[in-house]
Tab-separated table of C-alpha atoms in Angstrom:
chain	number	residue	atom	x	y	z
A	1052	UNK	CA	-1.427	-23.564	23.432
A	1053	UNK	CA	-4.432	-21.182	24.443
A	1054	UNK	CA	-7.328	-19.871	23.106
A	1055	UNK	CA	-7.602	-16.524	20.882
A	1056	UNK	CA	-10.707	-14.562	20.143
A	1057	UNK	CA	-10.820	-11.900	17.291
A	1058	UNK	CA	-13.507	-8.807	17.960
A	1059	UNK	CA	-15.173	-7.398	15.800
A	1060	UNK	CA	-13.737	-4.020	15.889
A	1061	UNK	CA	-10.076	-5.923	15.277
A	1062	UNK	CA	-11.628	-8.254	12.312
A	1063	UNK	CA	-13.535	-5.365	10.783
A	1064	UNK	CA	-10.667	-2.927	10.680
A	1065	UNK	CA	-8.181	-5.776	8.968
A	1066	UNK	CA	-10.268	-6.816	5.995
A	1067	UNK	CA	-11.164	-2.839	5.373
A	1068	UNK	CA	-7.454	-2.410	5.773
A	1069	UNK	CA	-6.807	-5.034	3.037
A	1070	UNK	CA	-9.421	-3.737	0.749
A	1071	UNK	CA	-8.555	0.006	0.946
A	1072	UNK	CA	-5.149	-1.051	-0.802
A	1073	UNK	CA	-6.048	-4.294	-2.743
A	1074	UNK	CA	-2.530	-3.399	-4.917
A	1075	UNK	CA	-0.401	-3.817	-1.661
A	1076	UNK	CA	0.440	-5.876	0.881
A	1077	UNK	CA	-0.627	-4.073	4.129
A	1078	UNK	CA	0.344	-5.038	7.689
A	1079	UNK	CA	-0.883	-4.288	11.257
A	1080	UNK	CA	-0.763	-4.664	15.062
A	1081	UNK	CA	-3.030	-6.461	16.807
A	1082	UNK	CA	-3.906	-5.180	20.576
A	1083	UNK	CA	-5.585	-6.537	23.630
A	1084	UNK	CA	-7.125	-4.349	26.517
A	1085	UNK	CA	-7.341	-7.402	28.586
A	1086	UNK	CA	-4.918	-9.294	30.714
A	1087	UNK	CA	-4.609	-12.756	29.468
A	1088	UNK	CA	-6.841	-14.900	31.724
A	1089	UNK	CA	-5.730	-18.781	31.536
A	1090	UNK	CA	-4.112	-18.325	28.741
A	1091	UNK	CA	-6.738	-17.166	26.504
A	1092	UNK	CA	-5.885	-14.063	24.657
A	1093	UNK	CA	-8.764	-11.798	23.362
A	1094	UNK	CA	-8.157	-9.307	20.382
A	1095	UNK	CA	-10.044	-6.279	21.060
A	1096	UNK	CA	-8.594	-3.952	18.652
A	1097	UNK	CA	-5.953	-3.738	15.639
A	1098	UNK	CA	-3.782	-0.488	14.232
A	1099	UNK	CA	-3.080	-0.766	10.640
A	1100	UNK	CA	0.533	-0.157	9.904
A	1101	UNK	CA	2.070	0.071	6.520
A	1102	UNK	CA	1.064	-0.407	2.772
A	1103	UNK	CA	4.235	0.098	1.339
A	1104	UNK	CA	7.879	-1.166	2.081
A	1105	UNK	CA	6.649	-3.284	4.567
A	1106	UNK	CA	10.644	-5.012	4.861
A	1107	UNK	CA	11.812	-1.631	5.529
A	1108	UNK	CA	12.999	-1.033	8.998
A	1109	UNK	CA	12.908	2.937	9.898
A	1110	UNK	CA	8.734	3.312	9.565
A	1111	UNK	CA	7.984	-0.123	11.612
A	1112	UNK	CA	10.416	0.440	14.228
A	1113	UNK	CA	8.796	4.609	14.350
A	1114	UNK	CA	5.358	2.325	14.735
A	1115	UNK	CA	5.988	-0.237	16.815
A	1116	UNK	CA	7.547	2.469	19.108
A	1117	UNK	CA	4.173	4.840	18.902
A	1118	UNK	CA	1.837	2.103	18.988
A	1119	UNK	CA	4.096	0.803	22.137
A	1120	UNK	CA	3.661	4.390	24.101
A	1121	UNK	CA	-0.020	4.481	22.892
A	1122	UNK	CA	-0.845	1.487	24.676
A	1123	UNK	CA	0.920	1.907	27.824
A	1124	UNK	CA	-1.227	5.211	27.794
A	1125	UNK	CA	-4.655	3.411	27.140
A	1126	UNK	CA	-4.329	-0.013	29.102
A	1127	UNK	CA	-3.791	-2.112	26.176
A	1128	UNK	CA	-1.223	-4.197	25.092
A	1129	UNK	CA	0.229	-5.522	21.729
A	1130	UNK	CA	-0.355	-8.835	21.401
A	1131	UNK	CA	0.354	-9.999	17.897
A	1132	UNK	CA	0.764	-8.775	14.141
A	1133	UNK	CA	-1.370	-9.178	10.814
A	1134	UNK	CA	-0.687	-9.211	7.471
A	1135	UNK	CA	-2.300	-9.205	3.768
A	1136	UNK	CA	0.038	-10.028	1.065
A	1137	UNK	CA	-0.697	-8.438	-2.325
A	1138	UNK	CA	-0.702	-11.570	-4.490
A	1139	UNK	CA	-3.172	-13.561	-3.291
A	1140	UNK	CA	-2.138	-16.331	-4.258
A	1141	UNK	CA	0.005	-17.081	-1.803
A	1142	UNK	CA	-0.625	-16.633	2.378
A	1143	UNK	CA	2.265	-17.641	3.693
A	1144	UNK	CA	3.990	-15.423	6.269
A	1145	UNK	CA	6.836	-13.504	4.798
A	1146	UNK	CA	10.321	-13.133	6.341
A	1147	UNK	CA	9.314	-9.657	7.336
A	1148	UNK	CA	6.435	-10.655	9.230
A	1149	UNK	CA	8.213	-13.362	11.099
A	1150	UNK	CA	10.754	-11.079	12.072
A	1151	UNK	CA	8.379	-8.320	13.405
A	1152	UNK	CA	6.256	-11.366	14.904
A	1153	UNK	CA	9.603	-12.349	16.732
A	1154	UNK	CA	9.893	-8.950	18.098
A	1155	UNK	CA	6.279	-9.212	19.274
A	1156	UNK	CA	6.755	-12.544	20.852
A	1157	UNK	CA	9.965	-11.108	23.061
A	1158	UNK	CA	7.570	-9.048	24.914
A	1159	UNK	CA	4.256	-11.006	24.963
A	1160	UNK	CA	4.197	-15.238	25.551
A	1161	UNK	CA	1.086	-16.056	23.699
A	1162	UNK	CA	1.520	-13.785	20.812
A	1163	UNK	CA	0.184	-14.757	17.309
A	1164	UNK	CA	0.732	-14.035	13.775
A	1165	UNK	CA	-1.950	-13.501	11.832
A	1166	UNK	CA	-2.121	-13.870	7.912
A	1167	UNK	CA	-5.420	-12.871	6.191
A	1168	UNK	CA	-6.029	-14.983	3.058
A	1169	UNK	CA	-7.009	-12.516	0.015
A	1170	UNK	CA	-8.235	-15.252	-2.227
A	1171	UNK	CA	-11.119	-16.264	0.669
A	1172	UNK	CA	-12.274	-12.401	1.113
A	1173	UNK	CA	-15.459	-12.637	-1.078
A	1174	UNK	CA	-18.376	-11.213	0.706
A	1175	UNK	CA	-20.314	-14.761	1.298
A	1176	UNK	CA	-17.101	-16.688	2.087
A	1177	UNK	CA	-18.496	-19.230	4.928
A	1178	UNK	CA	-15.260	-19.279	7.147
A	1179	UNK	CA	-12.963	-16.317	7.941
A	1180	UNK	CA	-10.272	-15.748	5.720
A	1181	UNK	CA	-7.585	-15.736	8.376
A	1182	UNK	CA	-4.767	-18.417	9.145
A	1183	UNK	CA	-3.214	-17.977	12.508
A	1184	UNK	CA	-0.029	-18.719	13.756
A	1185	UNK	CA	1.480	-19.288	17.549
A	1186	UNK	CA	4.714	-20.192	18.727
A	1187	UNK	CA	6.045	-23.078	19.442
A	1188	UNK	CA	9.659	-24.144	20.320
A	1189	UNK	CA	10.756	-20.961	18.729
A	1190	UNK	CA	8.969	-21.711	15.624
A	1191	UNK	CA	5.984	-20.172	14.053
A	1192	UNK	CA	3.000	-22.844	13.553
A	1193	UNK	CA	-0.186	-23.073	12.544
A	1194	UNK	CA	-2.548	-22.830	14.988
A	1195	UNK	CA	-5.339	-25.494	15.736
A	1196	UNK	CA	-8.504	-24.053	14.150
A	1197	UNK	CA	-10.416	-24.768	17.137
A	1198	UNK	CA	-8.546	-22.576	19.544
A	1199	UNK	CA	-9.317	-19.733	17.377
A	1200	UNK	CA	-13.131	-17.901	18.049
A	1201	UNK	CA	-14.799	-14.883	15.903
A	1202	UNK	CA	-18.160	-15.006	17.936
A	1203	UNK	CA	-20.974	-14.731	15.648
A	1204	UNK	CA	-19.001	-14.620	12.332
A	1205	UNK	CA	-21.671	-14.281	9.905
A	1206	UNK	CA	-22.955	-10.806	11.816
A	1207	UNK	CA	-19.367	-10.045	11.589
A	1208	UNK	CA	-18.698	-11.003	7.987
A	1209	UNK	CA	-21.847	-8.538	7.285
A	1210	UNK	CA	-20.913	-5.680	9.129
A	1211	UNK	CA	-17.356	-5.603	7.138
A	1212	UNK	CA	-19.273	-6.342	4.436
A	1213	UNK	CA	-21.756	-3.490	4.396
A	1214	UNK	CA	-18.977	-0.896	5.623
A	1215	UNK	CA	-17.021	-1.900	2.170
A	1216	UNK	CA	-19.984	-1.280	0.129
A	1217	UNK	CA	-20.946	2.113	1.686
A	1218	UNK	CA	-17.271	3.003	1.403
A	1219	UNK	CA	-16.327	3.174	5.184
A	1220	UNK	CA	-12.874	1.675	4.430
A	1221	UNK	CA	-12.074	5.042	2.999
A	1222	UNK	CA	-11.974	6.238	6.346
A	1223	UNK	CA	-9.238	4.284	7.809
A	1224	UNK	CA	-6.377	5.772	8.026
A	1225	UNK	CA	-3.206	3.633	8.702
A	1226	UNK	CA	0.604	4.692	10.089
A	1227	UNK	CA	1.401	5.031	6.055
A	1228	UNK	CA	-1.177	7.605	5.588
A	1229	UNK	CA	-0.818	9.255	9.065
A	1230	UNK	CA	2.808	10.121	7.693
A	1231	UNK	CA	1.396	11.235	4.651
A	1232	UNK	CA	-0.591	13.596	6.364
A	1233	UNK	CA	-0.193	13.942	9.978
A	1234	UNK	CA	-3.659	15.532	10.935
A	1235	UNK	CA	-5.161	11.995	10.189
A	1236	UNK	CA	-5.616	9.344	12.808
A	1237	UNK	CA	-4.148	6.149	13.056
A	1238	UNK	CA	-5.836	5.144	16.305
A	1239	UNK	CA	-9.130	4.912	13.990
A	1240	UNK	CA	-11.557	6.774	16.780
A	1241	UNK	CA	-13.828	7.822	14.170
A	1242	UNK	CA	-14.021	4.434	12.370
A	1243	UNK	CA	-14.566	2.519	15.644
A	1244	UNK	CA	-17.719	4.348	16.404
A	1245	UNK	CA	-18.925	3.516	13.312
A	1246	UNK	CA	-18.147	-0.210	13.980
A	1247	UNK	CA	-19.382	-0.078	17.529
A	1248	UNK	CA	-22.950	1.087	16.233
A	1249	UNK	CA	-23.248	-1.699	14.166
A	1250	UNK	CA	-21.421	-4.527	15.782
A	1251	UNK	CA	-22.940	-3.953	19.540
A	1252	UNK	CA	-26.095	-6.137	19.165
A	1253	UNK	CA	-24.066	-8.550	17.806
A	1254	UNK	CA	-20.654	-8.258	20.199
A	1255	UNK	CA	-20.987	-8.171	23.614
A	1256	UNK	CA	-17.413	-7.006	24.517
A	1257	UNK	CA	-15.516	-4.498	22.695
B	191	UNK	CA	-28.175	6.456	-7.517
B	192	UNK	CA	-27.150	10.224	-8.428
B	193	UNK	CA	-24.735	10.793	-11.262
B	194	UNK	CA	-21.391	12.321	-10.780
B	195	UNK	CA	-22.421	15.415	-12.278
B	196	UNK	CA	-25.322	16.252	-9.878
B	197	UNK	CA	-23.433	14.885	-6.762
B	198	UNK	CA	-20.540	17.241	-7.530
B	199	UNK	CA	-22.555	19.772	-9.796
B	200	UNK	CA	-20.123	19.572	-12.606
B	201	UNK	CA	-20.577	19.927	-16.381
B	202	UNK	CA	-18.878	17.349	-18.487
B	203	UNK	CA	-16.232	19.770	-19.593
B	204	UNK	CA	-15.090	19.673	-16.212
B	205	UNK	CA	-15.286	15.816	-16.146
B	206	UNK	CA	-13.626	15.744	-19.176
B	207	UNK	CA	-10.592	17.981	-17.858
B	208	UNK	CA	-10.660	15.894	-14.861
B	209	UNK	CA	-9.724	12.790	-16.422
B	210	UNK	CA	-7.125	14.770	-18.579
B	211	UNK	CA	-5.452	15.601	-15.027
B	212	UNK	CA	-5.148	12.247	-13.824
B	213	UNK	CA	-3.883	10.683	-16.806
B	214	UNK	CA	-1.439	13.460	-16.894
B	215	UNK	CA	-0.431	12.789	-13.496
B	216	UNK	CA	-0.467	9.050	-14.031
B	217	UNK	CA	-2.967	8.704	-10.920
B	218	UNK	CA	-4.084	4.995	-9.962
B	219	UNK	CA	-7.440	6.466	-8.552
B	220	UNK	CA	-9.370	3.882	-10.375
B	221	UNK	CA	-12.601	3.695	-8.996
B	222	UNK	CA	-12.840	7.354	-9.348
B	223	UNK	CA	-12.071	7.521	-13.344
B	224	UNK	CA	-14.559	4.515	-13.662
B	225	UNK	CA	-17.214	6.591	-12.242
B	226	UNK	CA	-16.291	10.025	-13.609
B	227	UNK	CA	-15.061	8.368	-17.043
B	228	UNK	CA	-18.350	5.820	-17.508
B	229	UNK	CA	-20.796	8.429	-16.927
B	230	UNK	CA	-18.926	10.780	-19.462
B	231	UNK	CA	-18.523	8.133	-21.972
B	232	UNK	CA	-22.367	7.269	-21.722
B	233	UNK	CA	-23.996	10.539	-21.851
B	234	UNK	CA	-21.373	12.728	-23.697
B	235	UNK	CA	-19.265	10.674	-25.886
B	236	UNK	CA	-20.040	12.839	-29.032
B	237	UNK	CA	-18.667	15.743	-27.598
B	238	UNK	CA	-15.453	14.567	-26.998
B	239	UNK	CA	-13.967	14.407	-30.776
B	240	UNK	CA	-10.783	12.817	-30.554
B	241	UNK	CA	-10.301	12.950	-27.013
B	242	UNK	CA	-12.633	10.225	-26.579
B	243	UNK	CA	-10.331	7.493	-27.514
B	244	UNK	CA	-7.420	8.202	-24.899
B	245	UNK	CA	-10.704	8.532	-22.608
B	246	UNK	CA	-11.799	5.176	-23.564
B	247	UNK	CA	-8.244	3.566	-23.132
B	248	UNK	CA	-7.898	5.478	-19.667
B	249	UNK	CA	-11.228	3.996	-18.524
B	250	UNK	CA	-10.635	0.685	-20.175
B	251	UNK	CA	-7.353	0.423	-17.760
B	252	UNK	CA	-9.175	1.462	-14.454
B	253	UNK	CA	-12.119	-0.726	-15.460
B	254	UNK	CA	-10.306	-3.721	-15.387
B	255	UNK	CA	-8.595	-2.478	-12.054
B	256	UNK	CA	-11.929	-2.800	-11.110
B	257	UNK	CA	-13.115	-5.877	-12.006
B	258	UNK	CA	-15.442	-4.157	-14.239
B	259	UNK	CA	-14.955	-6.050	-17.204
B	260	UNK	CA	-18.245	-4.927	-18.761
B	261	UNK	CA	-17.145	-1.787	-18.572
B	262	UNK	CA	-13.516	-2.836	-20.120
B	263	UNK	CA	-15.054	-4.415	-22.408
B	264	UNK	CA	-16.956	-1.702	-23.943
B	265	UNK	CA	-14.177	0.342	-24.461
B	266	UNK	CA	-12.031	-2.071	-25.887
B	267	UNK	CA	-14.683	-3.002	-28.178
B	268	UNK	CA	-14.702	0.654	-29.180
B	269	UNK	CA	-10.838	1.244	-29.532
B	270	UNK	CA	-10.720	-2.211	-31.731
B	271	UNK	CA	-13.505	-1.076	-33.930
B	272	UNK	CA	-11.928	2.321	-34.427
B	273	UNK	CA	-8.044	1.168	-34.712
B	274	UNK	CA	-7.911	-2.398	-35.974
B	275	UNK	CA	-4.489	-3.420	-36.213
B	276	UNK	CA	-3.016	-1.361	-33.514
B	277	UNK	CA	-0.354	-2.567	-31.036
B	278	UNK	CA	-1.507	-0.336	-28.512
B	279	UNK	CA	-4.940	-1.557	-28.901
B	280	UNK	CA	-3.524	-5.174	-28.922
B	281	UNK	CA	-1.808	-4.187	-25.736
B	282	UNK	CA	-4.711	-3.291	-24.013
B	283	UNK	CA	-6.733	-6.795	-25.436
B	284	UNK	CA	-3.698	-8.794	-23.430
B	285	UNK	CA	-4.378	-6.619	-20.253
B	286	UNK	CA	-7.997	-7.309	-20.273
B	287	UNK	CA	-6.659	-10.997	-20.700
B	288	UNK	CA	-4.567	-10.588	-17.389
B	289	UNK	CA	-7.189	-9.159	-15.434
B	290	UNK	CA	-9.303	-12.440	-16.430
B	291	UNK	CA	-6.189	-14.359	-14.924
B	292	UNK	CA	-5.681	-15.798	-18.701
B	293	UNK	CA	-2.160	-15.293	-18.130
B	294	UNK	CA	-1.073	-17.690	-21.216
B	295	UNK	CA	-3.363	-15.930	-23.686
B	296	UNK	CA	-2.057	-12.731	-22.907
B	297	UNK	CA	1.354	-13.969	-23.260
B	298	UNK	CA	0.617	-15.080	-26.865
B	299	UNK	CA	-0.631	-11.263	-27.723
B	300	UNK	CA	2.181	-9.624	-26.291
B	301	UNK	CA	4.551	-12.185	-27.825
B	302	UNK	CA	2.966	-11.470	-31.448
B	303	UNK	CA	3.290	-7.781	-30.758
B	304	UNK	CA	7.108	-8.407	-29.998
B	305	UNK	CA	7.206	-10.415	-33.312
B	306	UNK	CA	5.902	-7.678	-35.310
B	307	UNK	CA	8.091	-4.752	-33.296
B	308	UNK	CA	10.834	-5.566	-31.131
B	309	UNK	CA	11.275	-2.519	-29.242
B	310	UNK	CA	7.565	-2.525	-28.176
B	311	UNK	CA	8.655	-1.133	-24.501
B	312	UNK	CA	5.109	-1.823	-23.716
B	313	UNK	CA	4.606	-5.599	-24.738
B	314	UNK	CA	7.600	-6.233	-22.436
B	315	UNK	CA	6.829	-4.553	-19.315
B	316	UNK	CA	3.555	-6.296	-19.266
B	317	UNK	CA	5.290	-9.904	-19.802
B	318	UNK	CA	7.414	-8.801	-16.446
B	319	UNK	CA	4.324	-7.848	-14.956
B	320	UNK	CA	2.477	-11.222	-15.510
B	321	UNK	CA	5.620	-12.616	-13.721
B	322	UNK	CA	4.994	-10.569	-10.916
B	323	UNK	CA	1.423	-11.204	-10.544
B	324	UNK	CA	1.944	-14.995	-10.287
B	325	UNK	CA	4.749	-14.840	-7.961
B	326	UNK	CA	7.487	-15.234	-9.844
B	327	UNK	CA	9.707	-12.741	-8.597
B	328	UNK	CA	13.096	-14.106	-9.459
B	329	UNK	CA	12.020	-14.037	-12.927
B	330	UNK	CA	10.396	-10.744	-13.130
B	331	UNK	CA	13.754	-9.456	-11.627
B	332	UNK	CA	16.010	-11.600	-14.407
B	333	UNK	CA	13.669	-10.315	-17.106
B	334	UNK	CA	13.196	-6.476	-15.775
B	335	UNK	CA	17.422	-6.491	-15.735
B	336	UNK	CA	17.906	-7.529	-19.141
B	337	UNK	CA	15.048	-5.053	-19.906
B	338	UNK	CA	17.064	-2.149	-18.301
B	339	UNK	CA	20.285	-3.291	-20.264
B	340	UNK	CA	18.533	-2.218	-23.398
B	341	UNK	CA	16.361	0.362	-22.042
B	342	UNK	CA	18.353	2.210	-19.523
B	343	UNK	CA	16.504	5.215	-19.322
B	344	UNK	CA	13.237	3.417	-18.254
B	345	UNK	CA	12.527	5.473	-14.564
B	346	UNK	CA	9.531	3.490	-14.349
B	347	UNK	CA	11.766	0.035	-14.782
B	348	UNK	CA	14.226	1.473	-12.063
B	349	UNK	CA	11.761	1.780	-9.682
B	350	UNK	CA	9.889	-1.007	-10.229
B	351	UNK	CA	12.711	-3.120	-10.028
B	352	UNK	CA	13.980	-1.192	-6.492
B	353	UNK	CA	10.455	-2.657	-5.788
B	354	UNK	CA	11.334	-6.283	-6.528
B	355	UNK	CA	14.557	-6.159	-4.755
B	356	UNK	CA	12.876	-4.477	-2.026
B	357	UNK	CA	10.423	-7.452	-1.326
B	358	UNK	CA	13.082	-9.884	-1.758
B	359	UNK	CA	15.011	-8.063	0.825
B	360	UNK	CA	18.056	-8.093	-1.466
B	361	UNK	CA	19.077	-4.297	-0.471
B	362	UNK	CA	21.953	-3.619	-1.648
B	363	UNK	CA	20.575	-4.326	-5.404
B	364	UNK	CA	17.880	-2.147	-4.245
B	365	UNK	CA	19.779	0.570	-3.331
B	366	UNK	CA	21.733	0.675	-6.564
B	367	UNK	CA	18.406	0.959	-8.419
B	368	UNK	CA	17.592	4.149	-6.382
B	369	UNK	CA	21.406	5.421	-6.980
B	370	UNK	CA	20.431	5.243	-10.778
B	371	UNK	CA	16.952	7.274	-10.204
B	372	UNK	CA	19.065	9.585	-7.573
B	373	UNK	CA	21.219	10.401	-10.722
B	374	UNK	CA	18.544	10.944	-13.330
B	375	UNK	CA	16.236	12.689	-10.707
B	376	UNK	CA	18.447	14.942	-8.272
B	377	UNK	CA	15.147	16.960	-6.818
B	378	UNK	CA	12.988	13.923	-6.136
B	379	UNK	CA	12.654	14.341	-2.242
B	380	UNK	CA	10.790	10.550	-2.280
B	381	UNK	CA	14.102	8.828	-4.165
B	382	UNK	CA	16.317	10.142	-1.449
B	383	UNK	CA	14.050	9.399	1.371
B	384	UNK	CA	13.755	5.468	-0.107
B	385	UNK	CA	17.437	5.308	-0.418
B	386	UNK	CA	17.864	6.467	2.987
B	387	UNK	CA	15.234	3.554	4.324
B	388	UNK	CA	17.356	1.396	2.623
B	389	UNK	CA	20.540	1.848	3.938
B	390	UNK	CA	19.150	2.468	7.563
B	391	UNK	CA	17.429	-1.154	6.824
B	392	UNK	CA	20.774	-2.372	5.899
B	393	UNK	CA	22.557	-1.356	9.077
B	394	UNK	CA	25.966	-1.143	10.680
B	395	UNK	CA	27.459	2.522	11.187
B	396	UNK	CA	28.666	3.371	7.704
B	397	UNK	CA	25.133	2.824	6.282
B	398	UNK	CA	23.508	4.340	9.007
B	399	UNK	CA	25.915	7.453	8.265
B	400	UNK	CA	24.529	7.247	4.473
B	401	UNK	CA	21.154	7.034	5.582
B	402	UNK	CA	21.184	10.422	7.786
B	403	UNK	CA	22.734	12.090	5.341
B	404	UNK	CA	19.999	11.071	2.547
B	405	UNK	CA	17.188	11.668	4.848
B	406	UNK	CA	18.774	15.466	5.458
B	407	UNK	CA	19.125	15.686	1.726
B	408	UNK	CA	15.220	14.710	1.415
B	409	UNK	CA	14.274	17.201	4.123
B	410	UNK	CA	16.466	19.786	2.058
B	411	UNK	CA	14.398	18.881	-0.946
B	412	UNK	CA	11.249	18.863	1.170
B	413	UNK	CA	11.223	20.079	4.728
B	414	UNK	CA	7.406	18.429	4.993
B	415	UNK	CA	8.739	15.043	4.238
B	416	UNK	CA	7.754	13.394	7.645
B	417	UNK	CA	9.357	10.135	7.137
B	418	UNK	CA	12.378	11.950	6.036
B	419	UNK	CA	12.301	13.888	9.742
B	420	UNK	CA	11.578	11.014	11.575
B	421	UNK	CA	14.129	8.918	9.784
B	422	UNK	CA	16.570	11.920	10.480
B	423	UNK	CA	15.605	11.655	14.164
B	424	UNK	CA	16.345	7.739	14.378
B	425	UNK	CA	19.378	7.320	12.348
B	426	UNK	CA	21.362	10.133	14.354
B	427	UNK	CA	19.967	8.920	17.958
B	428	UNK	CA	21.348	5.361	16.887
B	429	UNK	CA	24.871	6.650	15.467
B	430	UNK	CA	25.225	8.648	18.557
B	431	UNK	CA	24.207	5.668	20.556
B	432	UNK	CA	26.765	3.692	19.450
B	433	UNK	CA	29.880	2.667	21.099
B	434	UNK	CA	32.182	2.970	17.807
B	435	UNK	CA	31.928	6.583	17.065
B	436	UNK	CA	34.252	9.256	18.565
B	437	UNK	CA	32.863	12.081	20.672
B	438	UNK	CA	32.620	14.385	18.177
B	439	UNK	CA	30.688	12.637	16.012
B	440	UNK	CA	28.493	11.881	18.941
B	441	UNK	CA	28.049	15.415	19.742
B	442	UNK	CA	27.252	16.559	16.676
B	443	UNK	CA	24.401	13.700	15.709
B	444	UNK	CA	22.679	14.304	19.301
B	445	UNK	CA	22.358	17.960	18.106
B	446	UNK	CA	20.994	16.649	14.678
B	447	UNK	CA	18.694	14.418	16.539
B	448	UNK	CA	17.544	17.480	18.776
B	449	UNK	CA	16.821	19.385	15.953
B	450	UNK	CA	14.685	16.678	14.225
B	451	UNK	CA	12.844	16.015	17.496
B	452	UNK	CA	12.162	20.011	17.696
B	453	UNK	CA	11.340	20.233	14.376
B	454	UNK	CA	8.589	17.259	14.793
B	455	UNK	CA	7.320	18.512	18.038
B	456	UNK	CA	6.353	21.832	15.982
B	457	UNK	CA	4.742	19.518	13.275
B	458	UNK	CA	2.277	18.096	15.481
B	459	UNK	CA	1.808	20.959	17.633
B	460	UNK	CA	0.584	22.536	14.696
B	461	UNK	CA	-1.502	19.583	13.264
B	462	UNK	CA	-3.232	19.471	16.080
B	463	UNK	CA	-4.941	22.967	16.206
B	464	UNK	CA	-5.638	22.579	12.081
B	465	UNK	CA	-7.880	19.015	13.631
B	466	UNK	CA	-9.526	21.064	15.882
B	467	UNK	CA	-10.697	24.030	13.323
B	468	UNK	CA	-10.935	21.445	10.235
B	469	UNK	CA	-14.536	20.921	8.937
B	470	UNK	CA	-15.161	17.459	8.098
B	471	UNK	CA	-13.922	16.846	4.950
B	472	UNK	CA	-16.676	14.986	2.401
B	473	UNK	CA	-15.349	12.343	-0.289
B	474	UNK	CA	-13.519	15.208	-2.174
B	475	UNK	CA	-13.561	15.191	-6.388
B	476	UNK	CA	-10.178	16.370	-6.525
């Protein structure tokens, strides 16, 4: 299938989301602002969703609807789903991950399912701690590593570590946190600006 | 790097009181506890009197949570010196081994406590936590069920069991645990709301109606619970849209959904005003 590119912003936010809630499973949606050209998908952003009760329906449904509306207002679309399991020894997709990814795939053909591998998230790890799945013959199968692109991985990894060290992950708002305090912005505009400042010499297309 | 007392302009008494508050609230804000506690212990231990021991315990557990084994060991050694034969300290030794993923050794410590005192609930719960950490959810559930047969009033255990069942997608049993919790904590809006979410997830008209009732109950107990408000809107809307309901039920649920939608809109309107007038919040000490 097609190539998938992860932008700096998308990767850093996913990483910070997992770091903000190290004791919980977390999940979120992957977004793209460009229409897919020649089967290639560029994941330009992500929306962190939950850090509790991932498999319960109401809040997930609510979040999917709200993100959908926001996407249509901002010329983006939902192109995938990410999850990081609390138990780092097992980074395989859970039934609820598969279910949500299925739903996304109904609306978008090239949808991807991304699992963050908690055991590989140390700051000096040489390869991105992600495992990506794509839909083939109604099943989620491992994506060929060569079709996954992260431009300038070392720089992106360093941006993520830097932000973690300076405590910027506490700025991240996921949908769960938004429901605890609705003045908090789940689109994370402030965090996006911070990432852009650090990332722009690195990644041309954010 | 600035000390906590410099950064927040607080004295050692305030730091000690803050730690007490966090103990009473059972908050798991381990990074903060480590920051405050480490400074308090290193600079003011002599002033703390007998409080120092419980603070060592609190800081030790928080240190384990933050992978600060150096600090955890320091605290543990002080406690061991003071209370050489204590089961409570033995449990802390076990917890440190858990943090280092030396589960077999940790289990040996807990088994030794249980041989001496079979009613020691803390040791039993740690053994169950080890199963959970190892991803052995099925076994953890079995052990926790056995534990609850003996210690039927342990709220924390019932809640843990409900979480384990939710993770295993066994919503029926999760609902049962939450029912136990609601019976003994009828004023807790969070249990009502979680129960409603489980019922909604189970699906089907009957469960949807139950979920709507419990979202409403959660709102009665706390009218600012946004999850309950959204839940009420969604469950009422789904019921109203179902072809199986009578015209009256449909009408009633449309009314409930409309009320909820109104409340949601009002809440967001107010919040936007707040946001504009809000001063940037600094990382707070609260």
